[in-house]
Every structure is written in structure tokens, then in C-alpha cells.
Coordinates of C-alpha atoms in Angstrom, one line a residue:
M1 CA 29.2 10.4 1.3
M2 CA 32.1 10.6 -1.1
R3 CA 30.8 10.3 -4.7
P4 CA 32.8 9.0 -7.7
I5 CA 34.1 11.6 -10.0
R6 CA 32.5 11.5 -13.4
I7 CA 34.6 12.6 -16.4
L8 CA 35.8 11.2 -19.8
T9 CA 38.4 8.6 -19.8
V10 CA 41.8 10.0 -20.6
A11 CA 41.7 8.0 -23.8
A12 CA 38.5 9.5 -24.9
A13 CA 39.5 13.0 -24.0
I14 CA 42.8 12.8 -26.0
A15 CA 40.9 11.2 -28.9
S16 CA 38.5 14.2 -29.0
F17 CA 41.2 16.5 -30.4
S18 CA 40.8 17.0 -34.2
I19 CA 43.6 15.4 -36.3
C20 CA 45.1 16.1 -39.6
S21 CA 47.2 13.9 -42.1
V22 CA 50.8 13.6 -41.0
G23 CA 51.9 13.9 -44.7
A24 CA 53.9 11.6 -46.9
Q25 CA 54.6 8.2 -45.3
T26 CA 57.3 5.8 -46.8
D27 CA 56.4 2.6 -44.9
S28 CA 53.4 0.7 -46.2
T29 CA 52.1 0.1 -42.6
Q30 CA 52.4 3.7 -41.9
K31 CA 50.4 4.5 -44.9
S32 CA 47.4 2.7 -43.5
I33 CA 47.4 5.4 -40.6
A34 CA 47.4 8.5 -42.7
S35 CA 44.6 9.9 -40.7
A36 CA 46.5 10.7 -37.5
T37 CA 45.3 12.2 -34.2
V38 CA 47.5 15.2 -33.6
T39 CA 48.9 17.6 -36.2
K40 CA 52.6 17.2 -36.5
D41 CA 53.2 20.9 -37.1
S42 CA 50.8 21.9 -34.3
V43 CA 53.4 21.3 -31.3
P44 CA 57.2 21.6 -31.0
Q45 CA 59.0 18.4 -32.1
V46 CA 60.9 15.8 -30.3
D47 CA 63.8 14.1 -31.9
Y48 CA 62.1 11.2 -33.7
N49 CA 65.2 8.9 -34.0
L50 CA 66.1 9.3 -30.3
V51 CA 62.6 8.2 -29.4
H52 CA 62.7 5.4 -31.8
E53 CA 65.9 4.0 -30.4
R54 CA 64.6 4.4 -26.7
M55 CA 61.3 2.6 -27.5
K56 CA 63.2 -0.3 -29.0
K57 CA 65.1 -0.7 -25.7
L58 CA 62.0 -0.3 -23.6
Q59 CA 60.0 -3.0 -25.4
K60 CA 59.4 -6.2 -23.6
E61 CA 56.5 -8.6 -24.2
I62 CA 54.1 -5.8 -25.4
P63 CA 55.2 -4.2 -28.6
L64 CA 56.0 -0.6 -28.6
N65 CA 55.7 0.3 -32.3
H66 CA 57.1 3.7 -32.9
N67 CA 55.8 5.4 -36.0
D68 CA 54.5 8.9 -36.8
V69 CA 51.2 8.4 -34.9
T70 CA 53.0 7.1 -31.7
H71 CA 55.4 9.9 -32.0
Q72 CA 52.7 12.4 -32.3
Y73 CA 51.5 11.2 -28.9
V74 CA 55.0 11.5 -27.4
E75 CA 55.0 15.2 -28.5
F76 CA 51.4 15.6 -27.3
F77 CA 52.2 14.4 -23.9
T78 CA 55.5 16.4 -23.8
F79 CA 54.2 19.8 -25.0
R80 CA 50.4 19.9 -24.6
K81 CA 49.9 17.7 -21.6
P82 CA 52.9 17.9 -19.4
S83 CA 50.7 18.4 -16.5
F84 CA 49.1 15.0 -17.0
V85 CA 52.5 13.3 -17.1
K86 CA 53.7 15.1 -14.0
E87 CA 50.5 14.0 -12.2
M88 CA 51.1 10.4 -13.3
L89 CA 54.6 10.5 -11.9
E90 CA 53.4 11.8 -8.7
R91 CA 50.6 9.1 -8.3
K92 CA 52.1 6.0 -9.7
A93 CA 53.5 4.8 -6.5
L94 CA 50.1 4.7 -5.0
F95 CA 49.0 1.9 -7.3
F96 CA 51.9 0.3 -9.2
P97 CA 52.8 -2.0 -6.3
I98 CA 49.3 -3.4 -6.4
F99 CA 49.3 -3.7 -10.2
E100 CA 52.8 -5.4 -10.2
K101 CA 51.6 -7.9 -7.6
Y102 CA 48.5 -9.1 -9.4
L103 CA 50.2 -9.0 -12.9
A104 CA 52.9 -11.3 -11.6
Q105 CA 50.4 -13.6 -9.9
Y106 CA 48.5 -14.0 -13.2
G107 CA 51.6 -14.3 -15.3
L108 CA 50.9 -11.1 -17.3
P109 CA 53.5 -8.5 -18.5
D110 CA 54.5 -5.9 -15.8
E111 CA 54.3 -3.2 -18.4
L112 CA 50.5 -3.6 -18.5
K113 CA 50.5 -1.4 -15.3
Y114 CA 50.9 1.7 -17.6
L115 CA 47.5 1.1 -19.3
S116 CA 45.7 2.3 -16.2
L117 CA 47.3 5.8 -16.8
I118 CA 45.2 6.3 -20.0
E119 CA 42.2 4.4 -18.6
S120 CA 41.6 6.4 -15.4
R121 CA 44.5 8.7 -14.8
L122 CA 45.1 6.6 -11.7
D123 CA 41.9 7.8 -10.0
P124 CA 40.2 4.9 -8.4
K125 CA 36.8 6.8 -8.1
I126 CA 36.7 8.0 -11.7
I127 CA 33.5 7.2 -13.8
S128 CA 33.2 7.8 -17.6
H129 CA 30.1 9.3 -19.2
A130 CA 29.4 5.9 -20.4
G131 CA 29.3 4.5 -16.8
A132 CA 32.6 2.6 -16.7
G133 CA 34.2 3.0 -13.3
G134 CA 37.5 2.7 -11.4
L135 CA 41.2 2.4 -12.2
W136 CA 40.4 -0.3 -14.9
Q137 CA 37.1 1.2 -16.1
F138 CA 34.6 -1.7 -15.7
M139 CA 31.0 -1.3 -16.7
P140 CA 28.7 -2.2 -13.7
S141 CA 27.3 -5.3 -15.6
T142 CA 30.7 -6.6 -16.6
G143 CA 32.1 -6.1 -13.1
R144 CA 29.0 -7.7 -11.4
I145 CA 28.3 -10.5 -13.7
D146 CA 31.6 -11.5 -15.2
F147 CA 34.0 -10.8 -12.4
K148 CA 31.7 -11.1 -9.4
L149 CA 32.6 -7.6 -8.1
R150 CA 30.2 -6.4 -5.4
I151 CA 28.2 -3.4 -6.7
D152 CA 25.4 -2.1 -4.6
K153 CA 24.3 1.1 -2.7
Y154 CA 27.0 0.5 0.0
V155 CA 29.9 -0.9 -2.0
D156 CA 31.2 -0.7 -5.5
E157 CA 34.2 -2.9 -5.9
R158 CA 35.2 -1.5 -9.2
F159 CA 36.7 1.3 -7.1
D160 CA 38.7 -1.1 -4.9
P161 CA 42.3 -1.0 -6.4
Y162 CA 43.0 -4.6 -5.3
K163 CA 39.8 -6.4 -6.5
A164 CA 39.5 -4.3 -9.7
T165 CA 43.1 -5.1 -10.6
E166 CA 42.5 -8.7 -10.2
A167 CA 39.4 -8.5 -12.3
A168 CA 41.4 -6.8 -15.0
C169 CA 44.1 -9.5 -15.0
K170 CA 41.3 -12.1 -15.5
Y171 CA 39.9 -10.1 -18.4
F172 CA 43.2 -9.8 -20.1
L173 CA 43.6 -13.6 -19.9
Q174 CA 40.2 -14.0 -21.6
L175 CA 41.3 -11.5 -24.3
G176 CA 44.5 -13.5 -24.7
R177 CA 42.6 -16.6 -25.5
I178 CA 40.5 -14.7 -28.0
F179 CA 43.2 -12.9 -29.9
N180 CA 45.9 -15.5 -29.5
N181 CA 48.1 -13.3 -27.1
D182 CA 48.5 -10.6 -29.8
W183 CA 49.0 -7.7 -27.3
E184 CA 48.2 -4.8 -29.6
M185 CA 44.8 -6.4 -30.5
M186 CA 44.2 -7.2 -26.8
L187 CA 44.8 -3.6 -25.9
A188 CA 42.4 -2.5 -28.6
S189 CA 39.9 -4.9 -27.3
Y190 CA 40.2 -3.7 -23.8
N191 CA 39.2 -0.3 -25.0
S192 CA 36.3 -1.0 -27.5
G193 CA 35.4 -4.6 -26.6
P194 CA 36.4 -7.8 -28.5
G195 CA 33.3 -7.8 -30.6
N196 CA 34.2 -4.4 -32.2
V197 CA 37.8 -5.5 -32.9
S198 CA 36.6 -8.7 -34.4
R199 CA 34.3 -6.8 -36.7
A200 CA 37.2 -4.6 -37.8
V201 CA 39.2 -7.8 -38.5
R202 CA 36.4 -9.2 -40.6
R203 CA 36.0 -5.9 -42.6
S204 CA 39.7 -5.5 -43.2
G205 CA 40.4 -9.2 -43.9
K206 CA 43.6 -8.8 -41.9
S207 CA 44.5 -9.8 -38.3
S208 CA 47.3 -7.4 -36.9
Y209 CA 46.4 -4.1 -35.2
W210 CA 48.1 -1.8 -37.8
D211 CA 46.4 -3.6 -40.6
V212 CA 42.9 -3.2 -39.1
Y213 CA 43.8 0.4 -37.8
P214 CA 41.6 2.2 -40.4
Y215 CA 38.6 0.0 -39.6
L216 CA 38.7 0.6 -35.8
H217 CA 36.7 3.3 -33.9
K218 CA 38.4 6.7 -33.6
E219 CA 39.0 6.4 -29.9
T220 CA 40.6 2.9 -30.4
R221 CA 42.8 4.0 -33.2
G222 CA 44.5 6.3 -30.7
Y223 CA 44.5 3.9 -27.9
V224 CA 47.4 1.6 -28.7
P225 CA 49.8 4.5 -29.7
Q226 CA 48.8 6.4 -26.6
Y227 CA 49.9 3.4 -24.5
A228 CA 53.2 3.2 -26.2
A229 CA 53.7 7.0 -25.8
I230 CA 52.9 6.9 -22.1
V231 CA 55.2 4.0 -21.4
Y232 CA 57.9 6.1 -23.1
M233 CA 57.0 9.2 -21.1
M234 CA 57.1 7.3 -17.6
H235 CA 60.6 6.5 -18.4
Y236 CA 62.0 9.6 -20.1
A237 CA 59.8 12.5 -18.8
A238 CA 62.8 14.0 -16.9
D239 CA 64.7 14.3 -20.2
H240 CA 61.8 16.4 -21.5
G241 CA 61.8 18.7 -18.4
I242 CA 58.9 17.0 -16.7
K243 CA 59.4 16.1 -13.1
P244 CA 57.2 15.4 -10.1
D245 CA 56.9 17.9 -7.2
T246 CA 56.1 15.1 -4.7
V247 CA 55.8 11.4 -4.9
R248 CA 52.8 9.8 -3.1
S249 CA 53.0 6.2 -1.9
I250 CA 50.6 3.6 -0.4
A251 CA 49.9 4.1 3.2
A252 CA 50.5 1.2 5.5
F253 CA 47.2 -0.4 6.7
D254 CA 45.8 -3.2 8.7
T255 CA 42.8 -5.2 7.7
I256 CA 39.8 -6.1 9.9
H257 CA 36.6 -8.0 8.8
V258 CA 33.2 -6.6 9.4
N259 CA 30.4 -9.1 10.3
S260 CA 27.5 -6.9 11.1
Y261 CA 26.2 -3.3 10.9
M262 CA 29.1 -0.9 11.2
N263 CA 29.1 2.9 11.6
L264 CA 32.4 3.7 9.8
K265 CA 32.4 7.3 11.2
M266 CA 31.9 6.1 14.7
L267 CA 34.7 3.4 14.2
A268 CA 37.1 6.2 13.2
T269 CA 35.9 8.5 16.0
A270 CA 36.0 5.8 18.7
G271 CA 39.3 4.4 17.3
Q272 CA 40.9 7.9 17.1
F273 CA 42.1 7.5 13.5
S274 CA 41.6 9.8 10.5
Y275 CA 38.3 9.1 8.7
D276 CA 39.7 10.9 5.6
K277 CA 42.6 8.4 5.6
F278 CA 40.1 5.5 6.1
R279 CA 38.2 6.6 2.9
Q280 CA 41.4 6.9 0.9
L281 CA 42.2 3.4 1.9
N282 CA 38.7 2.2 1.0
P283 CA 37.4 4.0 -2.1
Q284 CA 35.1 1.2 -2.7
I285 CA 32.8 2.0 0.3
L286 CA 30.2 4.5 -0.9
T287 CA 28.4 5.3 2.4
D288 CA 29.3 5.9 6.1
V289 CA 27.8 2.6 7.2
L290 CA 27.9 -1.0 6.3
P291 CA 24.5 -3.0 6.6
E292 CA 23.4 -5.6 9.2
D293 CA 23.9 -8.5 6.7
T294 CA 27.6 -7.7 6.2
R295 CA 29.7 -10.8 6.7
R296 CA 33.5 -11.0 6.6
Y297 CA 33.9 -7.8 4.6
P298 CA 37.4 -6.7 4.7
I299 CA 38.2 -3.0 5.5
R300 CA 41.6 -1.2 5.7
L301 CA 42.6 0.9 8.6
P302 CA 45.5 3.4 8.6
K303 CA 48.2 1.5 10.5
E304 CA 50.2 4.3 11.9
E305 CA 47.0 5.6 13.8
L306 CA 45.7 2.4 15.4
K307 CA 47.4 2.5 18.9
H308 CA 44.2 3.5 20.6
F309 CA 42.1 1.2 18.4
Y310 CA 44.2 -1.9 19.5
A311 CA 44.3 -0.7 23.2
H312 CA 40.5 -0.5 23.4
R313 CA 39.4 -2.7 20.5
Q314 CA 36.3 -4.2 22.3
E315 CA 34.8 -0.8 23.3
V316 CA 35.6 0.7 19.9
M317 CA 33.9 -2.2 18.0
L318 CA 30.9 -2.0 20.4
S319 CA 30.5 1.6 19.8
A320 CA 30.7 1.2 16.0
T321 CA 28.4 -1.8 15.7
Q322 CA 25.5 -0.5 17.7
S323 CA 22.7 0.3 15.2
P324 CA 21.1 3.5 16.2
F325 CA 17.6 2.3 15.4
A326 CA 17.8 -1.3 16.2
E327 CA 14.8 -3.1 17.5
R328 CA 15.3 -6.7 18.7
T329 CA 12.4 -9.1 18.7
M330 CA 13.0 -12.5 20.4
L331 CA 10.9 -15.5 21.3
A332 CA 10.4 -15.8 25.0
S333 CA 10.0 -19.2 26.4
N334 CA 10.3 -20.9 29.8
T335 CA 13.0 -23.5 30.2
T336 CA 11.4 -25.3 33.1
S337 CA 10.9 -28.9 32.0
N338 CA 7.5 -29.5 33.7
E339 CA 5.7 -26.8 31.7
S340 CA 2.9 -27.6 29.3
D341 CA 3.6 -27.3 25.6
E342 CA 1.1 -24.5 25.5
D343 CA 3.1 -22.6 28.0
Q344 CA 6.3 -23.4 26.2
D345 CA 5.0 -21.8 23.0
A346 CA 3.9 -18.6 24.7
E347 CA 5.7 -15.6 23.1
A348 CA 6.6 -12.2 24.4
K349 CA 8.3 -9.4 22.3
V350 CA 11.5 -7.9 23.7
T351 CA 12.3 -4.5 22.1
T352 CA 15.2 -2.1 22.7
Q353 CA 14.6 1.5 23.5
S354 CA 17.1 4.3 24.4
K355 CA 16.6 5.9 27.8
R356 CA 18.2 9.3 28.6
L357 CA 20.1 9.4 31.8
S358 CA 22.2 12.0 33.6
H359 CA 25.3 11.4 35.6
K360 CA 27.0 14.0 37.8
V361 CA 30.8 13.4 37.8
R362 CA 32.2 12.6 41.1
R363 CA 35.8 13.2 42.4
G364 CA 38.1 10.6 41.1
E365 CA 35.9 9.4 38.3
T366 CA 37.2 9.2 34.7
L367 CA 35.4 9.0 31.4
F368 CA 36.5 5.4 31.2
S369 CA 35.2 4.4 34.6
I370 CA 31.8 6.1 34.0
A371 CA 31.5 4.3 30.6
R372 CA 32.2 0.9 32.3
K373 CA 29.6 1.8 35.0
Y374 CA 26.9 2.2 32.5
Q375 CA 28.2 -0.4 30.0
V376 CA 28.7 2.0 27.1
A377 CA 31.7 2.9 25.1
D378 CA 33.8 5.9 26.2
A379 CA 33.7 7.1 22.5
Q380 CA 29.9 7.2 22.8
L381 CA 30.1 9.2 26.0
K382 CA 32.4 11.7 24.3
N383 CA 30.1 11.9 21.3
W384 CA 26.9 12.4 23.3
N385 CA 28.5 15.2 25.4
H386 CA 30.4 16.9 22.5
L387 CA 33.8 16.3 24.2
G388 CA 35.8 16.0 21.0
R389 CA 38.9 14.0 21.0
H390 CA 40.0 14.6 24.6
N391 CA 38.9 12.9 27.8
K392 CA 38.8 15.7 30.2
I393 CA 36.0 15.8 32.6
H394 CA 35.6 17.5 36.1
A395 CA 33.9 16.8 39.3
G396 CA 30.4 18.3 39.4
Q397 CA 30.0 18.1 35.5
S398 CA 26.7 16.6 34.3
L399 CA 27.0 14.0 31.5
V400 CA 24.1 12.7 29.3
I401 CA 24.0 9.0 28.8
Y402 CA 21.7 7.0 26.5
K403 CA 21.2 3.5 27.9
Q404 CA 19.7 0.7 25.9
V405 CA 16.8 -0.8 27.9
D406 CA 14.6 -3.8 27.0
V407 CA 10.9 -3.3 27.1
S408 CA 8.7 -6.4 27.2
T409 CA 5.2 -6.6 25.7
Q410 CA 2.3 -8.8 26.9
P411 CA 2.6 -12.6 26.1
T412 CA 0.3 -14.1 23.4
A413 CA -3.5 -14.3 23.9
T414 CA -3.4 -18.0 24.9
L415 CA -1.2 -17.3 27.7
A416 CA -3.4 -14.4 28.9
K417 CA -6.4 -16.6 28.9
N418 CA -4.9 -19.3 31.1
T419 CA -3.1 -17.2 33.8
T420 CA -3.9 -14.5 36.2
K421 CA -2.4 -11.0 36.1
A422 CA -0.1 -12.0 38.8
S423 CA 1.2 -15.2 37.2
R424 CA 1.5 -13.3 33.8
E425 CA 3.9 -10.8 35.5
D426 CA 5.7 -13.6 37.2
R427 CA 6.2 -15.4 33.8
L428 CA 7.4 -12.3 32.2
S429 CA 10.1 -11.8 34.9
K430 CA 11.4 -15.2 33.7
V431 CA 11.6 -14.3 30.1
R432 CA 14.9 -15.2 28.5
K433 CA 16.3 -13.7 25.2
Y434 CA 17.9 -16.1 22.7
H435 CA 20.4 -15.5 19.8
T436 CA 20.6 -17.8 16.9
V437 CA 24.4 -18.0 15.9
Q438 CA 25.0 -16.7 12.4
P439 CA 28.1 -17.3 10.3
G440 CA 31.0 -15.2 11.5
D441 CA 29.7 -14.9 15.0
S442 CA 31.9 -15.5 18.0
L443 CA 31.3 -15.5 21.7
W444 CA 32.9 -12.1 22.0
K445 CA 30.8 -10.7 19.1
I446 CA 27.5 -12.0 20.7
S447 CA 28.6 -10.6 24.1
Q448 CA 29.0 -7.2 22.7
R449 CA 25.7 -7.2 20.9
Y450 CA 23.7 -7.9 24.0
G451 CA 24.8 -5.2 26.4
G452 CA 28.3 -6.4 27.2
I453 CA 27.3 -9.7 28.8
S454 CA 30.6 -11.4 29.6
I455 CA 31.9 -14.3 27.7
D456 CA 32.1 -16.4 30.9
K457 CA 28.5 -15.8 31.7
L458 CA 27.5 -16.8 28.1
K459 CA 29.4 -20.1 28.5
K460 CA 27.8 -20.8 31.9
L461 CA 24.3 -20.0 30.7
N462 CA 24.7 -22.2 27.8
G463 CA 26.8 -25.1 29.1
I464 CA 29.7 -24.3 26.7
K465 CA 33.1 -25.6 27.7
G466 CA 35.3 -24.2 25.0
N467 CA 35.1 -21.1 22.8
D468 CA 33.5 -22.3 19.6
V469 CA 29.9 -21.8 18.6
K470 CA 28.2 -23.1 15.4
P471 CA 25.8 -21.3 13.0
G472 CA 22.3 -22.3 13.9
Q473 CA 23.1 -22.9 17.5
K474 CA 20.6 -21.2 19.9
L475 CA 22.1 -19.4 22.9
I476 CA 20.6 -17.9 26.0
V477 CA 21.9 -14.2 26.2
I478 CA 20.1 -12.9 29.3

């Protein structure tokens, strides 16, 4: 199981450096930020006027105020943390297209995408010491309650780049309503919460970021200038000798929806695609399985490796959706119309057990033909017999097969009292199994769940003319 990385956020880590006064300030606004976060003399210097002019050109909707504090962060990223800048240049193409899509969809400034660099260093699995997680650093309660992200032992959607980014967009819209679209105040609030920023406003009697700056928490004081500095660095890093070695980009993927138990490792094995790539595409999935009650949950599969998956989709899905410890209990009843109500209510339990079989390979047989004979997936055959990714078998080879068989218990006591042993056995031979259609079920899905019964047989048994079934409908499955 892949666990999230737990570290300080970038903003907190940078703010933890001790800071000295930057010396005399001429502008009244700059005087209010005399307690800076990086010592001016502690690093080599970048041309102040050059950065100032460049930031004026870069500024769009979100202000990029260039002052001594902001400039110190430019020098900090240039000389102390060029490795961080280099890493961000290498990783940004993995996530920026996602950010840009949702920012445009919600009418937010495109340059907000740079905020995730100082929130999470573009690591979708990162968790802060406070418990905030993902690219946009949501606390569990905020993600679950305010933005309806799924957070449980199987899935944590704070780590889903798509769903977390959409949640972040919704949060920025909320902050815009609170702070009248003052972007510097909104950024500060994203870091420390609107309540803390509102208290700083009340204490200062002012309403702009640089006016309330001395009243903000230490980390928040550095947050907005860090943002401005990282925007600058993402555009001008090369001018300061910082270049990426490689540039990573989003892998192409296809999406399928899961409607039941799913063994994700088995899905990758049977589908012959990389499980590591699957995990990279689905950082929100915390375990190797999805539970039985899963309904229409989207998962992403590496598109370039899906040739085998699409060629053998039914057997791949059958292999991955068979729960290893599944036990089915069904009501058994007779459908003959002239039986008494008491007989109609008689019950028998039908449970599934695994039976170990041995098959000796004959000349001309293939793994696929043997799998069809025993109604199992060829991926399961390979897994049971440690055949790896190849399909080579030879005549005379013994293969182990685990076949699911149904074992029926005795019917209820009422039935036992009113029938002889012979009639009881006769009744059990007529036991039918039923399936109650669930949301998301289809005839194909139901046919795969019950030993590969054909769709045509399902339709014939239940008098179905088309291909539609409805939730709550009761179907005969054997």
C-alpha cells in the first residue's frame, strides 16, 4: 500500500528560517514589514531593479508587489533553493494542465496555479504535520464536509489532482466573497484561514495585506511574497542559471467506472498494464482493493498499455472483481405455481467455496482454451500457476485450478418436518438462485458475477426482451 508522504509544507519550511531586519526603508508600506524573513546580506544579490521591472510585466489579475521582502525570496529561491525551483520546473507539466482547466472553468486567474508549488511542491500525496493533504493542502474535515471529498480507508480524494483542484477553486470563490476579491488577502486566508486574517484586520484597523502584515502569523507574512517570488522564478529561472534536466508530463489515460469489489493489482496483472503507472494516475486510492459497495467510482488506466485489456475486457474484469472470500447467501424458493405458501417460504442457503482441481495439459490446448473450459479468467490461471506474464504451457504439464462451487445447506425446519428425505433432496435439486439488481448493474455485470452465465440465458430465464434491468428487479441467475 502506498502511503502519503508527511512533511512540512514548503511555505512552513521556508518560514522556519530565522530572519533579520532588512535595514532602512524609504516607502511607508515597506516600513511596516521591517521584520523580514531572509537576511539581505546572507545570500548573493539579484539585480533589484531588473526584478522590479519584470514583475510589473508579469502581473495580471493577482498583484505581484515587489518590495524588499519579495526580493529576498527571489534571492532565496535563486541561491539557497535552486534545487526546489529546478524540481518545480520538471514537475509543473504534470499538473498545470489540470489546474488551468479548472481555473478557467470557475473564472479564476490562471496564475493561481503557481500557488500549489508553495503549498505542496506539486506532490499529490504530501501531508503536513497538521494533517493537511494533497496538492492544495486540505484538512480532512474541510475536504469531507465543506467540499464533499471522499475520505475513508480506501480513498482520499484530497490526493486526487482533479477533484482537489476543483475543491480549491470553490474555496477561492468563497474567499473572494469574504474579502471582496482582494487577492493578496485571499492568498493569506488560504494559508491561515479567513478567521485569522479577519482578526488581523480588526487588530490593525486596516484592510490591505501590507497594512495588516505585522499582525499576521509568521508563516502567513511570508506566504504572499513567496507566491510573488515563485511566479517570477517560474518565468525567469533560466536567466539565473536554473534549468530542468527533464520535463515530466501527464500520461494519457482512459477512465473506467467500478461498480463492485475490485482487486486493483489483479486488474493490472490480468490487463497486462503497469501497476506502478496505475498508482501514479490514481494517487487518491490508498489500498490495493475497492470494496463491495463501490458504485460508479472512476479509475484511470494507462492508455498506452491497454491493448490486452480491451481485447480481453470481460475476462480481465471477471478476474479482478471476484472477491477471494466471497460467500453468497440466497433465498431458495420454488417457482411452481401450485405449491403451498409454506413451501414457497422454505429457505436454503447457497454458499460459494473454492475447490482445488488439477488439469493435465493436452496437445493443442492453450491457456485461453483451458480457462474457457473451467470458466475462469486466463489471468487467474497464470496467477495460480506462477506463469508470470507469458502464456507458454506444454503438453503433459499439470495446472492447478480453483473452481468456485455452490454448496447448499438443508432447508428450514418447517420444510424438514413436512417432507421425507427423498422429497427434501428433490426440492434442493430445484433450488434457484436470485439476484436483486443494484444501481449500476447490467446484464453483463450480473452474468460475470455468477460464474459466467451467458447474457442470452439470463434473458431467457427471466423473460427479458431488451438489455435493460432496473434496480430492485429480482432475476433468476441459475
